[in-house]
Amino acid sequence: MKFTDQKVIITGGTRGLGRAASLAFLGEGARVQATYRGNEEAAEELRSLAGENAERLTLTRCDVSQEDQVNAFWEEIGDQPVSVLINNAGIRRDALLPLMGIADWQSVIDTNLTGGFLMSRGAVKNMLGQRYGRILFVTSPAGRVGFQGQTNYGASKAGQIGLTRSLCKEVASRGITVNCVSPGFIATELLDDLPEDLIREYKKSVPARRFGKPEEVAAALLFLASSDAAYINGTTLEVAGGI
Protein backbone atom coordinates (compact mmCIF):
# COMPACT_ATOMS: atom_id res chain seq x y z
CA MET A 1 0.00 0.00 0.00
CA LYS A 2 2.58 2.53 -1.16
CA PHE A 3 0.14 5.43 -1.44
CA THR A 4 -1.77 5.09 1.81
CA ASP A 5 -3.30 8.46 2.78
CA GLN A 6 -1.75 10.22 -0.23
CA LYS A 7 -4.05 12.37 -2.35
CA VAL A 8 -3.83 11.53 -6.05
CA ILE A 9 -5.58 13.58 -8.73
CA ILE A 10 -6.22 11.94 -12.09
CA THR A 11 -7.73 13.97 -14.91
CA GLY A 12 -9.93 12.02 -17.27
CA GLY A 13 -9.89 9.47 -14.50
CA THR A 14 -13.17 7.69 -15.14
CA ARG A 15 -12.59 6.02 -18.53
CA GLY A 16 -9.91 4.02 -20.33
CA LEU A 17 -6.40 4.56 -19.03
CA GLY A 18 -7.67 7.00 -16.43
CA ARG A 19 -10.06 4.44 -15.00
CA ALA A 20 -7.32 1.82 -14.81
CA ALA A 21 -5.06 4.32 -13.05
CA SER A 22 -7.79 5.34 -10.60
CA LEU A 23 -8.43 1.72 -9.65
CA ALA A 24 -4.70 0.97 -9.36
CA PHE A 25 -4.02 3.89 -7.02
CA LEU A 26 -7.10 3.08 -4.95
CA GLY A 27 -5.75 -0.45 -4.65
CA GLU A 28 -2.53 0.99 -3.22
CA GLY A 29 -4.36 2.94 -0.53
CA ALA A 30 -4.53 6.39 -2.15
CA ARG A 31 -7.32 8.92 -1.84
CA VAL A 32 -8.15 9.41 -5.51
CA GLN A 33 -9.90 12.42 -6.98
CA ALA A 34 -10.84 11.61 -10.58
CA THR A 35 -12.04 14.37 -12.88
CA TYR A 36 -14.28 13.97 -15.91
CA ARG A 37 -15.78 16.34 -18.42
CA GLY A 38 -19.37 15.17 -18.58
CA ASN A 39 -19.93 11.42 -18.79
CA GLU A 40 -21.87 10.77 -15.60
CA GLU A 41 -22.50 7.13 -16.51
CA ALA A 42 -18.77 6.39 -16.74
CA ALA A 43 -18.17 8.17 -13.44
CA GLU A 44 -20.76 6.08 -11.63
CA GLU A 45 -19.43 2.92 -13.25
CA LEU A 46 -16.00 3.71 -11.81
CA ARG A 47 -17.53 4.19 -8.38
CA SER A 48 -19.14 0.76 -8.70
CA LEU A 49 -15.91 -0.89 -9.85
CA ALA A 50 -14.05 0.64 -6.91
CA GLY A 51 -16.07 -1.50 -4.52
CA GLU A 52 -15.02 -1.07 -0.90
CA ASN A 53 -12.36 1.42 -2.00
CA ALA A 54 -15.07 3.81 -3.20
CA GLU A 55 -15.01 5.57 0.17
CA ARG A 56 -11.58 6.94 -0.88
CA LEU A 57 -12.79 8.01 -4.33
CA THR A 58 -13.97 11.53 -5.18
CA LEU A 59 -15.50 12.24 -8.58
CA THR A 60 -15.35 15.82 -9.83
CA ARG A 61 -16.78 17.25 -13.02
CA CYS A 62 -14.17 19.58 -14.52
CA ASP A 63 -13.27 20.49 -18.09
CA VAL A 64 -9.51 20.93 -17.84
CA SER A 65 -9.44 23.10 -20.98
CA GLN A 66 -11.42 25.81 -19.16
CA GLU A 67 -9.29 28.00 -16.91
CA ASP A 68 -12.18 29.08 -14.72
CA GLN A 69 -13.16 25.49 -13.99
CA VAL A 70 -9.57 24.48 -13.21
CA ASN A 71 -9.10 27.49 -10.93
CA ALA A 72 -12.31 26.59 -9.10
CA PHE A 73 -11.07 23.00 -8.77
CA TRP A 74 -7.85 24.07 -7.06
CA GLU A 75 -9.67 26.57 -4.87
CA GLU A 76 -11.81 23.70 -3.60
CA ILE A 77 -8.69 21.60 -2.95
CA GLY A 78 -7.40 24.47 -0.82
CA ASP A 79 -4.79 23.44 1.73
CA GLN A 80 -5.21 19.70 1.20
CA PRO A 81 -1.74 18.36 0.35
CA VAL A 82 -1.66 16.73 -3.07
CA SER A 83 1.04 14.11 -3.62
CA VAL A 84 0.37 13.13 -7.24
CA LEU A 85 -1.18 14.75 -10.31
CA ILE A 86 -1.68 12.63 -13.41
CA ASN A 87 -2.54 14.66 -16.50
CA ASN A 88 -4.43 11.99 -18.41
CA ALA A 89 -7.39 13.88 -19.92
CA GLY A 90 -7.12 13.79 -23.69
CA ILE A 91 -9.13 13.80 -26.89
CA ARG A 92 -8.60 13.07 -30.59
CA ARG A 93 -10.09 14.88 -33.57
CA ASP A 94 -8.35 13.20 -36.50
CA ALA A 95 -8.21 14.57 -40.04
CA LEU A 96 -5.64 15.19 -42.74
CA LEU A 97 -4.17 18.63 -42.22
CA PRO A 98 -5.67 20.26 -45.38
CA LEU A 99 -9.10 19.11 -44.21
CA MET A 100 -8.71 19.93 -40.53
CA GLY A 101 -10.85 22.75 -39.22
CA ILE A 102 -9.50 25.22 -36.70
CA ALA A 103 -12.04 24.03 -34.12
CA ASP A 104 -10.68 20.46 -34.27
CA TRP A 105 -7.11 21.75 -34.03
CA GLN A 106 -7.86 24.03 -31.10
CA SER A 107 -9.99 21.62 -29.07
CA VAL A 108 -7.22 19.01 -29.05
CA ILE A 109 -4.54 21.55 -28.11
CA ASP A 110 -6.80 23.08 -25.44
CA THR A 111 -7.59 19.76 -23.75
CA ASN A 112 -4.38 17.82 -24.14
CA LEU A 113 -1.78 20.57 -23.75
CA THR A 114 -3.37 23.65 -22.19
CA GLY A 115 -5.34 21.44 -19.80
CA GLY A 116 -2.11 19.87 -18.59
CA PHE A 117 -0.56 23.31 -18.15
CA LEU A 118 -3.51 24.61 -16.13
CA MET A 119 -3.69 21.57 -13.86
CA SER A 120 0.08 21.47 -13.36
CA ARG A 121 0.15 25.15 -12.44
CA GLY A 122 -2.28 24.49 -9.61
CA ALA A 123 -0.44 21.35 -8.55
CA VAL A 124 2.94 23.08 -8.35
CA LYS A 125 1.51 25.81 -6.12
CA ASN A 126 0.10 23.11 -3.85
CA MET A 127 3.23 20.95 -3.80
CA LEU A 128 5.85 23.68 -3.25
CA GLY A 129 4.96 24.11 0.40
CA GLN A 130 5.28 20.44 1.22
CA ARG A 131 8.49 20.09 -0.82
CA TYR A 132 7.21 16.91 -2.41
CA GLY A 133 5.15 15.96 -5.41
CA ARG A 134 4.81 13.86 -8.53
CA ILE A 135 3.40 15.29 -11.76
CA LEU A 136 2.86 12.89 -14.65
CA PHE A 137 1.66 13.38 -18.20
CA VAL A 138 0.11 10.60 -20.24
CA THR A 139 1.60 11.40 -23.62
CA SER A 140 1.93 9.30 -26.81
CA PRO A 141 4.45 8.06 -29.38
CA ALA A 142 2.50 10.35 -31.74
CA GLY A 143 4.51 13.20 -30.23
CA ARG A 144 7.77 11.48 -31.22
CA VAL A 145 7.10 9.65 -34.50
CA GLY A 146 3.83 11.20 -35.68
CA PHE A 147 0.84 9.47 -37.26
CA GLN A 148 -1.01 10.36 -40.42
CA GLY A 149 -4.14 12.38 -39.75
CA GLN A 150 -3.05 13.40 -36.26
CA THR A 151 -1.13 16.65 -36.66
CA ASN A 152 -3.17 18.23 -33.87
CA TYR A 153 -2.83 15.23 -31.56
CA GLY A 154 0.89 14.80 -32.31
CA ALA A 155 1.55 18.48 -31.69
CA SER A 156 -0.28 18.36 -28.36
CA LYS A 157 1.67 15.30 -27.22
CA ALA A 158 5.03 16.70 -28.30
CA GLY A 159 4.09 19.83 -26.38
CA GLN A 160 3.48 17.78 -23.24
CA ILE A 161 6.99 16.37 -23.46
CA GLY A 162 8.47 19.84 -23.91
CA LEU A 163 6.45 21.14 -20.97
CA THR A 164 7.70 18.24 -18.85
CA ARG A 165 11.35 18.85 -19.73
CA SER A 166 11.13 22.52 -18.79
CA LEU A 167 8.95 22.21 -15.69
CA CYS A 168 11.08 19.48 -14.15
CA LYS A 169 14.01 21.91 -14.01
CA GLU A 170 11.91 24.55 -12.27
CA VAL A 171 10.71 22.34 -9.41
CA ALA A 172 13.35 19.63 -8.89
CA SER A 173 14.99 21.45 -5.97
CA ARG A 174 11.66 21.32 -4.11
CA GLY A 175 11.38 17.53 -4.28
CA ILE A 176 8.88 17.58 -7.15
CA THR A 177 9.43 15.38 -10.20
CA VAL A 178 7.74 15.72 -13.59
CA ASN A 179 7.70 12.81 -16.03
CA CYS A 180 5.74 11.35 -18.93
CA VAL A 181 4.37 7.90 -19.59
CA SER A 182 3.93 7.27 -23.30
CA PRO A 183 1.46 4.47 -24.03
CA GLY A 184 1.39 3.04 -27.53
CA PHE A 185 -1.70 1.34 -28.87
CA ILE A 186 -3.75 0.47 -25.79
CA ALA A 187 -7.09 -1.35 -25.91
CA THR A 188 -9.41 1.45 -24.79
CA GLU A 189 -12.41 3.26 -26.27
CA LEU A 190 -10.00 5.83 -27.75
CA LEU A 191 -9.38 3.29 -30.53
CA ASP A 192 -13.01 2.27 -30.99
CA ASP A 193 -13.60 4.58 -33.95
CA LEU A 194 -10.67 3.26 -35.99
CA PRO A 195 -11.48 1.13 -39.07
CA GLU A 196 -10.78 -2.59 -38.72
CA ASP A 197 -8.18 -2.59 -41.49
CA LEU A 198 -6.28 0.22 -39.74
CA ILE A 199 -6.41 -1.66 -36.43
CA ARG A 200 -4.89 -4.71 -38.12
CA GLU A 201 -2.19 -2.53 -39.65
CA TYR A 202 -1.37 -0.93 -36.31
CA LYS A 203 -1.11 -4.33 -34.59
CA LYS A 204 1.34 -5.51 -37.24
CA SER A 205 3.49 -2.45 -36.52
CA VAL A 206 3.89 -3.45 -32.85
CA PRO A 207 6.74 -5.93 -32.25
CA ALA A 208 4.69 -7.44 -29.43
CA ARG A 209 1.93 -8.08 -32.02
CA ARG A 210 -0.80 -6.97 -29.65
CA PHE A 211 -2.30 -3.85 -28.15
CA GLY A 212 -1.44 -3.07 -24.56
CA LYS A 213 -3.74 -3.31 -21.57
CA PRO A 214 -4.72 -0.24 -19.52
CA GLU A 215 -3.45 -1.99 -16.40
CA GLU A 216 0.03 -2.18 -17.94
CA VAL A 217 0.09 1.59 -18.30
CA ALA A 218 -1.24 2.04 -14.77
CA ALA A 219 1.68 -0.02 -13.44
CA ALA A 220 4.13 2.43 -15.01
CA LEU A 221 2.25 5.36 -13.51
CA LEU A 222 2.34 3.74 -10.07
CA PHE A 223 6.11 3.42 -10.23
CA LEU A 224 6.87 6.94 -11.44
CA ALA A 225 4.45 8.38 -8.87
CA SER A 226 6.12 6.54 -6.01
CA SER A 227 8.90 7.67 -3.71
CA ASP A 228 11.09 4.99 -5.30
CA ALA A 229 11.27 7.13 -8.47
CA ALA A 230 12.71 10.19 -6.73
CA TYR A 231 15.73 10.43 -9.06
CA ILE A 232 13.78 9.97 -12.29
CA ASN A 233 12.92 13.41 -13.61
CA GLY A 234 12.10 14.92 -16.97
CA THR A 235 11.96 11.57 -18.73
CA THR A 236 9.45 9.75 -20.91
CA LEU A 237 8.76 6.09 -20.19
CA GLU A 238 7.48 4.28 -23.28
CA VAL A 239 4.83 1.62 -22.70
CA ALA A 240 4.40 0.80 -26.35
CA GLY A 241 5.33 -2.81 -26.99
CA GLY A 242 8.50 -1.84 -28.84
CA ILE A 243 7.15 0.72 -31.33
PDB file of N, CA, C and O in Angstrom, residues 7 32-35 47 54 56-60:
ATOM      1  N   LYS A   7      -3.005  11.893  -1.439  1.00  0.00           N
ATOM      2  CA  LYS A   7      -4.047  12.374  -2.348  1.00  0.00           C
ATOM      3  C   LYS A   7      -3.503  12.357  -3.768  1.00  0.00           C
ATOM      4  O   LYS A   7      -2.466  12.962  -4.058  1.00  0.00           O
ATOM      5  N   VAL A  32      -8.155   9.011  -4.096  1.00  0.00           N
ATOM      6  CA  VAL A  32      -8.145   9.407  -5.506  1.00  0.00           C
ATOM      7  C   VAL A  32      -9.270  10.390  -5.804  1.00  0.00           C
ATOM      8  O   VAL A  32     -10.428  10.165  -5.428  1.00  0.00           O
ATOM      9  N   GLN A  33      -8.917  11.482  -6.465  1.00  0.00           N
ATOM     10  CA  GLN A  33      -9.902  12.421  -6.985  1.00  0.00           C
ATOM     11  C   GLN A  33      -9.811  12.362  -8.510  1.00  0.00           C
ATOM     12  O   GLN A  33      -8.815  12.795  -9.102  1.00  0.00           O
ATOM     13  N   ALA A  34     -10.830  11.796  -9.138  1.00  0.00           N
ATOM     14  CA  ALA A  34     -10.844  11.610 -10.579  1.00  0.00           C
ATOM     15  C   ALA A  34     -11.758  12.652 -11.219  1.00  0.00           C
ATOM     16  O   ALA A  34     -12.915  12.802 -10.824  1.00  0.00           O
ATOM     17  N   THR A  35     -11.223  13.373 -12.190  1.00  0.00           N
ATOM     18  CA  THR A  35     -12.041  14.368 -12.877  1.00  0.00           C
ATOM     19  C   THR A  35     -12.589  13.784 -14.182  1.00  0.00           C
ATOM     20  O   THR A  35     -12.015  12.863 -14.765  1.00  0.00           O
ATOM     21  N   ARG A  47     -17.214   4.306  -9.806  1.00  0.00           N
ATOM     22  CA  ARG A  47     -17.532   4.185  -8.382  1.00  0.00           C
ATOM     23  C   ARG A  47     -17.935   2.751  -8.036  1.00  0.00           C
ATOM     24  O   ARG A  47     -17.538   2.197  -7.008  1.00  0.00           O
ATOM     25  N   ALA A  54     -14.342   2.633  -2.734  1.00  0.00           N
ATOM     26  CA  ALA A  54     -15.071   3.812  -3.201  1.00  0.00           C
ATOM     27  C   ALA A  54     -15.136   4.914  -2.145  1.00  0.00           C
ATOM     28  O   ALA A  54     -15.306   6.086  -2.484  1.00  0.00           O
ATOM     29  N   ARG A  56     -12.763   6.088  -0.670  1.00  0.00           N
ATOM     30  CA  ARG A  56     -11.583   6.936  -0.878  1.00  0.00           C
ATOM     31  C   ARG A  56     -11.558   7.544  -2.277  1.00  0.00           C
ATOM     32  O   ARG A  56     -10.526   8.057  -2.713  1.00  0.00           O
ATOM     33  N   LEU A  57     -12.689   7.485  -2.969  1.00  0.00           N
ATOM     34  CA  LEU A  57     -12.787   8.013  -4.329  1.00  0.00           C
ATOM     35  C   LEU A  57     -13.682   9.246  -4.356  1.00  0.00           C
ATOM     36  O   LEU A  57     -14.803   9.229  -3.861  1.00  0.00           O
ATOM     37  N   THR A  58     -13.177  10.321  -4.949  1.00  0.00           N
ATOM     38  CA  THR A  58     -13.965  11.530  -5.176  1.00  0.00           C
ATOM     39  C   THR A  58     -14.062  11.758  -6.675  1.00  0.00           C
ATOM     40  O   THR A  58     -13.045  11.722  -7.382  1.00  0.00           O
ATOM     41  N   LEU A  59     -15.274  11.986  -7.154  1.00  0.00           N
ATOM     42  CA  LEU A  59     -15.504  12.235  -8.579  1.00  0.00           C
ATOM     43  C   LEU A  59     -15.872  13.705  -8.761  1.00  0.00           C
ATOM     44  O   LEU A  59     -16.789  14.205  -8.110  1.00  0.00           O
ATOM     45  N   THR A  60     -15.156  14.386  -9.646  1.00  0.00           N
ATOM     46  CA  THR A  60     -15.353  15.818  -9.827  1.00  0.00           C
ATOM     47  C   THR A  60     -15.502  16.147 -11.305  1.00  0.00           C
ATOM     48  O   THR A  60     -14.623  15.804 -12.113  1.00  0.00           O
TER      49      THR A  60
END
